[in-house]
Coordinates of C-alpha atoms in Angstrom, one line a residue:
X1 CA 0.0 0.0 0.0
X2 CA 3.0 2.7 0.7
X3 CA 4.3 1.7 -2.5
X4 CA 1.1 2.6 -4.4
X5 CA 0.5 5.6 -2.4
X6 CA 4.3 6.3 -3.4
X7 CA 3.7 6.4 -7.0
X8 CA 0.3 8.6 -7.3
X9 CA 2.4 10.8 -5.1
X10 CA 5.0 10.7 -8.1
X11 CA 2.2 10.8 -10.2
X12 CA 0.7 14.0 -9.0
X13 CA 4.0 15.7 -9.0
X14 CA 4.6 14.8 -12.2
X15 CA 1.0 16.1 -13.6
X16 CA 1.5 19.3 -11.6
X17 CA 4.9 19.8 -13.1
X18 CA 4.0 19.4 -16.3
X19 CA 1.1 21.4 -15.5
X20 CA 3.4 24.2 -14.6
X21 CA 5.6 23.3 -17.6
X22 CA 2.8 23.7 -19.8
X23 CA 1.9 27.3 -17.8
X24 CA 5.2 28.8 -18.6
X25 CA 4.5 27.5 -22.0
X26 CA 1.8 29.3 -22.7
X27 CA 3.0 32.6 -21.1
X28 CA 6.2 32.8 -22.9
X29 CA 4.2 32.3 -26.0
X30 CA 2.1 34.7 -25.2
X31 CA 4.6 37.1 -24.3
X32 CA 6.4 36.5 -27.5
X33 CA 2.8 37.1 -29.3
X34 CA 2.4 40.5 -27.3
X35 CA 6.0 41.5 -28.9
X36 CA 5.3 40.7 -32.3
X37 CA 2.5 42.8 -32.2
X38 CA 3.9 45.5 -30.8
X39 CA 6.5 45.7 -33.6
X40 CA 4.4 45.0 -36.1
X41 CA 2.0 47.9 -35.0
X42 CA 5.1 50.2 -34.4
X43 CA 6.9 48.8 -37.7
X44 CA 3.5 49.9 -39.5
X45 CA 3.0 53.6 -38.1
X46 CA 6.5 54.0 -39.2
X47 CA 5.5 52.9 -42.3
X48 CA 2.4 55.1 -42.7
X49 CA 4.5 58.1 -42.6
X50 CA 7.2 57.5 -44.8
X51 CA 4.5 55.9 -47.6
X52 CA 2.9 59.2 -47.6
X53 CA 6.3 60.5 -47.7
X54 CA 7.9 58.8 -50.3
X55 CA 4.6 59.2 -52.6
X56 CA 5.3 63.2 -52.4
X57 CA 8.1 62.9 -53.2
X58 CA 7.7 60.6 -55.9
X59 CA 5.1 63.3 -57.5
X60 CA 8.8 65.5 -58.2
X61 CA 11.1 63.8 -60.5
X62 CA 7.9 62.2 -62.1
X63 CA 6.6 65.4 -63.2
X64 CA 10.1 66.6 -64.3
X65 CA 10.7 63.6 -66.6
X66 CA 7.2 64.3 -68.0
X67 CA 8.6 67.7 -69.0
X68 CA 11.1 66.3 -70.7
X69 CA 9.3 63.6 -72.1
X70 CA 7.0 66.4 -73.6
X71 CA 9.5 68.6 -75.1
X72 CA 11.6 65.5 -77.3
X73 CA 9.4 65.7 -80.2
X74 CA 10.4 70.2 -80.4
X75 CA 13.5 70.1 -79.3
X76 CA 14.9 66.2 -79.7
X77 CA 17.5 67.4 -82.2
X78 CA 19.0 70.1 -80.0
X79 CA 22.3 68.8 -78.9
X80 CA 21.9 71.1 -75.5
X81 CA 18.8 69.6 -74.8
X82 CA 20.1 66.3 -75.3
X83 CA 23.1 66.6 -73.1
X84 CA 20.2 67.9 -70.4
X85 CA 18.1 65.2 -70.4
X86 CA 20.6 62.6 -70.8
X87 CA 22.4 64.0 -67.7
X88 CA 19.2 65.1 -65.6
X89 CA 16.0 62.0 -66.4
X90 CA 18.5 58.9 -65.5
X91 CA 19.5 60.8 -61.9
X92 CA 15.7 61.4 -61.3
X93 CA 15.5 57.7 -62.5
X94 CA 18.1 56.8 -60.1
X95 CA 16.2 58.8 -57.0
X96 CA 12.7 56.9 -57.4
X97 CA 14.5 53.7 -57.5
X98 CA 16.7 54.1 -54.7
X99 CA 13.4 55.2 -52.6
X100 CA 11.7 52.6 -53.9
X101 CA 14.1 49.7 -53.0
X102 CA 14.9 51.4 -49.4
X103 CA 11.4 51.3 -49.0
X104 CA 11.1 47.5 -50.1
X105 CA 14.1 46.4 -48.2
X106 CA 12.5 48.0 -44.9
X107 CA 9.3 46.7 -45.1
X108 CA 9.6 43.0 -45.8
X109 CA 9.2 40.4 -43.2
X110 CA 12.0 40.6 -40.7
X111 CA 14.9 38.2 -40.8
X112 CA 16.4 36.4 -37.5
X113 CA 20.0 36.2 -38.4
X114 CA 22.8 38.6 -37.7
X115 CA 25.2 39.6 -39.7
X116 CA 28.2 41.8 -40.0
X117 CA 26.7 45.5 -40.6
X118 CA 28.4 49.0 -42.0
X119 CA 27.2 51.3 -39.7
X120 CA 27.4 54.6 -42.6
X121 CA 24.8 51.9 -45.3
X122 CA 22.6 51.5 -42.2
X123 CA 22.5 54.9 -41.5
X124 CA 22.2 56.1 -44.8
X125 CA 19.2 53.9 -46.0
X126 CA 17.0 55.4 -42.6
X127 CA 17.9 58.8 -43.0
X128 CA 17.0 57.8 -47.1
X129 CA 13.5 56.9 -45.4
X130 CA 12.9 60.0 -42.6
X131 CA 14.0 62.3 -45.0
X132 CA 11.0 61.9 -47.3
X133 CA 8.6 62.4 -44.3
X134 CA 10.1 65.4 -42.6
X135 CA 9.1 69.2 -43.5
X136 CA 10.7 71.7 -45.2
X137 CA 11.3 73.4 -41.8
X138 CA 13.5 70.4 -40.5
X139 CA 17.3 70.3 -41.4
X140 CA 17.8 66.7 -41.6
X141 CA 21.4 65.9 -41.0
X142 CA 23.4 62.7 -41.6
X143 CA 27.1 63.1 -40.3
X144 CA 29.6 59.2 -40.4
X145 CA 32.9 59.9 -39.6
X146 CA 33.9 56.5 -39.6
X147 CA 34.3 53.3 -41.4
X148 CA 33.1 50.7 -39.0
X149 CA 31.3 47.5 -38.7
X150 CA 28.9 46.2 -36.2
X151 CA 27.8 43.0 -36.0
X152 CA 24.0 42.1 -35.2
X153 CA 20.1 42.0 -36.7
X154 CA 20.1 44.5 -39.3
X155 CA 16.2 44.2 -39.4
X156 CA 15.8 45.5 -36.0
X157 CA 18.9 47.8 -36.1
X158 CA 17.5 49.5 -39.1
X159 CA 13.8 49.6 -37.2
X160 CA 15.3 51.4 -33.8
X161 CA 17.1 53.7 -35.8
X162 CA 13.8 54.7 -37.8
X163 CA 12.1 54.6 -34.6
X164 CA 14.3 57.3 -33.1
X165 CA 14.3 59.5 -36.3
X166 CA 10.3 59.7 -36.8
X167 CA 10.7 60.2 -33.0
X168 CA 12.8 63.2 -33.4
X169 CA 11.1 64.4 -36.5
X170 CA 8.1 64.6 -34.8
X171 CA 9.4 66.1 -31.6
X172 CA 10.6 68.9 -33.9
X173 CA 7.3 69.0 -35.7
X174 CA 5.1 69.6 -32.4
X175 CA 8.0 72.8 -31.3
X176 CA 7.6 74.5 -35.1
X177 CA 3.5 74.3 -34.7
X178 CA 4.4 75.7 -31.2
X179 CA 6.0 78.8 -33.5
X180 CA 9.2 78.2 -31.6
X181 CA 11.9 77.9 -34.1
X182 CA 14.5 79.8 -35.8
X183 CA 13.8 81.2 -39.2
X184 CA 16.6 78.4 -40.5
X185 CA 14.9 75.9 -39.2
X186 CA 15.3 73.2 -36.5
X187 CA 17.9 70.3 -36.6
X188 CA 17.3 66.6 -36.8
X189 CA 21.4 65.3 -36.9
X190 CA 22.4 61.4 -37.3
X191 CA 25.4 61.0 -36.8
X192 CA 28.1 57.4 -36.8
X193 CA 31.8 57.6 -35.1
X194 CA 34.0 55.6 -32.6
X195 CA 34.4 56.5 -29.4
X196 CA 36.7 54.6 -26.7
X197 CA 36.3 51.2 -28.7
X198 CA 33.1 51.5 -29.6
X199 CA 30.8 52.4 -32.3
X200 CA 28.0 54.9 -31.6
X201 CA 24.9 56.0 -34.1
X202 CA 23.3 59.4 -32.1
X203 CA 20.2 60.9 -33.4
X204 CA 20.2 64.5 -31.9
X205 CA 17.4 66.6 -32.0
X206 CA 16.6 70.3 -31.7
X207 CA 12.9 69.8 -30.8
X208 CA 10.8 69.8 -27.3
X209 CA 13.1 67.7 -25.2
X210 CA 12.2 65.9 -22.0
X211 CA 12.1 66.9 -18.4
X212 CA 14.2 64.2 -16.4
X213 CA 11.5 62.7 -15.2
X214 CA 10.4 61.7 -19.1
X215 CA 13.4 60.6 -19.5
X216 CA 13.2 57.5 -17.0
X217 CA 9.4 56.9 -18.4
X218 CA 10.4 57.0 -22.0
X219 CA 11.5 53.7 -23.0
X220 CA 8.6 51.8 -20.6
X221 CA 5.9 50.7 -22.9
X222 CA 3.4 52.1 -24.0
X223 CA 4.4 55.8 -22.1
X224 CA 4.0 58.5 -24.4
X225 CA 3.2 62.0 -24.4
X226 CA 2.0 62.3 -27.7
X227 CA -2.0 62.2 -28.7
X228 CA -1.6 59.5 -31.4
X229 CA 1.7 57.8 -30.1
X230 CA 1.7 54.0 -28.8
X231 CA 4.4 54.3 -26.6
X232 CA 6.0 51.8 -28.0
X233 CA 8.9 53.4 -30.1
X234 CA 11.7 54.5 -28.0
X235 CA 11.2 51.1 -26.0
X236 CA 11.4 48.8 -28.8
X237 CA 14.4 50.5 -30.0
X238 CA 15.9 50.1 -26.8
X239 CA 14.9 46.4 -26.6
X240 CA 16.4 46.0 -30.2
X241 CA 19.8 47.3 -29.3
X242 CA 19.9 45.6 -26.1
X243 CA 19.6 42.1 -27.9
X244 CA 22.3 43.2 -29.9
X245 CA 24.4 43.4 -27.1
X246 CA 24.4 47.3 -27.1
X247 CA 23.7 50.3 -24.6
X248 CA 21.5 52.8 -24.9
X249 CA 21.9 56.4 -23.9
X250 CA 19.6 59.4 -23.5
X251 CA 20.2 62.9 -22.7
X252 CA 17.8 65.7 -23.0
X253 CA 17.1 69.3 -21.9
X254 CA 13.4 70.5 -22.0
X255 CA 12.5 73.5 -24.7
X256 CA 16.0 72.8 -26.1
X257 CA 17.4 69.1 -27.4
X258 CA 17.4 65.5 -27.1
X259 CA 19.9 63.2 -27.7
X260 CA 20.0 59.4 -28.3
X261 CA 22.7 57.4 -28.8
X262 CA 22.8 53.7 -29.4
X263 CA 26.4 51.9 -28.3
X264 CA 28.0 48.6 -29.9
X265 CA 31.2 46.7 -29.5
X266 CA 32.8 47.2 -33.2
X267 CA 33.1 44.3 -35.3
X268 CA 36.7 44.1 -36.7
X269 CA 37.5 41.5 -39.0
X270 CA 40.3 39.3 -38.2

C-alpha cells in the first residue's frame, strides 16, 4: 500500500509539473505574441509616414521627366537639350528607385539572423527613409565619420534607428507648430563615429526635449506623451539594441534638445 500511495504521489508531482511546464508555456508564447505585435504595430506607423512621404516625393522627379518627355518631339535634335536630359532624367530615375528599393528592403518580413553590418549603409538607408517624411522646416542631418562595422540583426537595427528619427522628426514638428523655431529651421542630426572602442549611431534633435523625469518613463511601454503615439517606439528600439548586445543612452534638456545614442562593440574582422 506505501508503495502505491508512493507512485500517485510521483504521479501528481509529475501532472502538476507538467502542469506548470505547460503554464510557462503558454506565457512565454504569449509574451512572445504581445511582442510581435507591438513591432508590427510600431513597424506599421513607421510605415504610414514615410508611404505618404515617399509618394510626395515621388510626384517630383515624375513630373520633371514628364517635362522632358513632352518637349523631345520640339527640341529632340538640340544637342543642349540632349546633353540635359541625358544627364538630368536617369538621376531622377536613379532617386525613385533608390526610394523605392529602401522602401522594399525595410518593409519586408524581418529576418532572425545577424550579420556583420556597415554602420554609414545603415544609416544612410534610414535617413533615405525619414527624410521623405520630414518638412521643409527640418534640417535633416546625416554626419559618419567612420568606417566601422557592427555586427548584429540588421532588421531591427535599421527599425530602432527609424524609430528614433520619426521620434525626433516629430518632436521637432510639435515645437515649429508651437512657433518656436529659428527662421533656419530646426535640426534633426544622425550622426556614426567611434568612441573609446566602440561604435556609436546618435540621433540628436533640436525639438521639445524631455524633463528628467520623461526621461526615466520614455522607453517603458506604451508611455507617451503624444495624442496619437503608442508608446511603444523608444522602448522597442531600446529592446532592439539591447539584444544586440548594445547600450543605450539618453540625454535631453526641455524646450532645447534631445539626444539618443545607441552603443556597440565594433566588429573588426580578423
Amino acid at each position: 500500500i506505501g508503495a502505491t500511495a508512493k507512485t500517485v504521489q510521483q504521479a501528481q508531482a509529475a501532472q502538476a509539473a507538467g502542469a506548470a511546464w505547460s503554464k510557462s508555456v503558454a506565457l512565454a508564447q504569449l509574451s512572445l505574441s504581445k511582442a510581435v505585435r507591438a513591432f508590427e504595430e510600431s513597424k506599421n506607423q513607421s510605415l504610414n509616414r514615410i508611404i505618404a512621404g515617399i509618394a510626395h516625393e515621388i510626384k517630383n522627379p515624375l513630373m520633371s521627366i514628364r517635362a522632358f518627355a513632352s518637349l523631345i518631339r520640339r527640341q529632340g535634335d538640340d544637342p543642349e537639350f540632349q546633353a540635359s536630359f541625358g544627364e538630368y532624367v536617369p538621376k531622377e530615375v536613379d532617386r525613385i528607385n533608390r526610394l523605392i528599393e529602401t522602401l522594399i528592403n525595410y518593409a519586408r518580413p524581418p529576418r532572425g539572423q545577424k550579420e556583420r553590418i556597415l554602420i554609414g549603409d545603415l544609416i544612410e538607408d534610414c535617413v533615405c527613409l525619414a527624410y521623405v517624411s520630414a518638412k521643409k522646416e527640418i534640417v535633416l542631418q546625416c554626419e559618419v565619420s567612420a568606417r566601422a562595422y557592427v555586427y548584429g540583426n540588421k532588421d531591427q537595427l535599421r527599425q530602432a534607428l527609424i524609430n528614433l528619427l520619426i521620434n525626433s522628426i516629430e518632436s521637432v514638428e510639435a515645437k515649429l507648430s508651437a512657433g518656436d523655431a529659428p527662421a533656419e529651421g530646426l535640426r534633426v542630426c544622425v550622426s556614426g563615429f567611434r568612441r573609446a572602442g566602440s561604435v556609436v549611431v546618435e540621433v540628436y534633435d533640436e525639438g521639445l526635449g524631455m524633463s528628467e523625469s520623461a526621461v526615466q518613463k520614455c522607453t517603458e511601454p506604451f508611455f507617451t506623451t503624444k495624442k496619437t503615439g503608442t508608446g511603444m517606439g523608444l522602448a522597442l528600439a531600446k529592446q532592439f539594441v539591447q539584444e544586440n548586445a548594445g547600450q543605450f543612452e539618453i540625454e535631453s534638456t526641455p524646450g532645447a534638445y534631445t539626444a539618443i545614442r545607441m552603443i556597440f562593440e565594433e566588429d573588426i574582422e580578423k
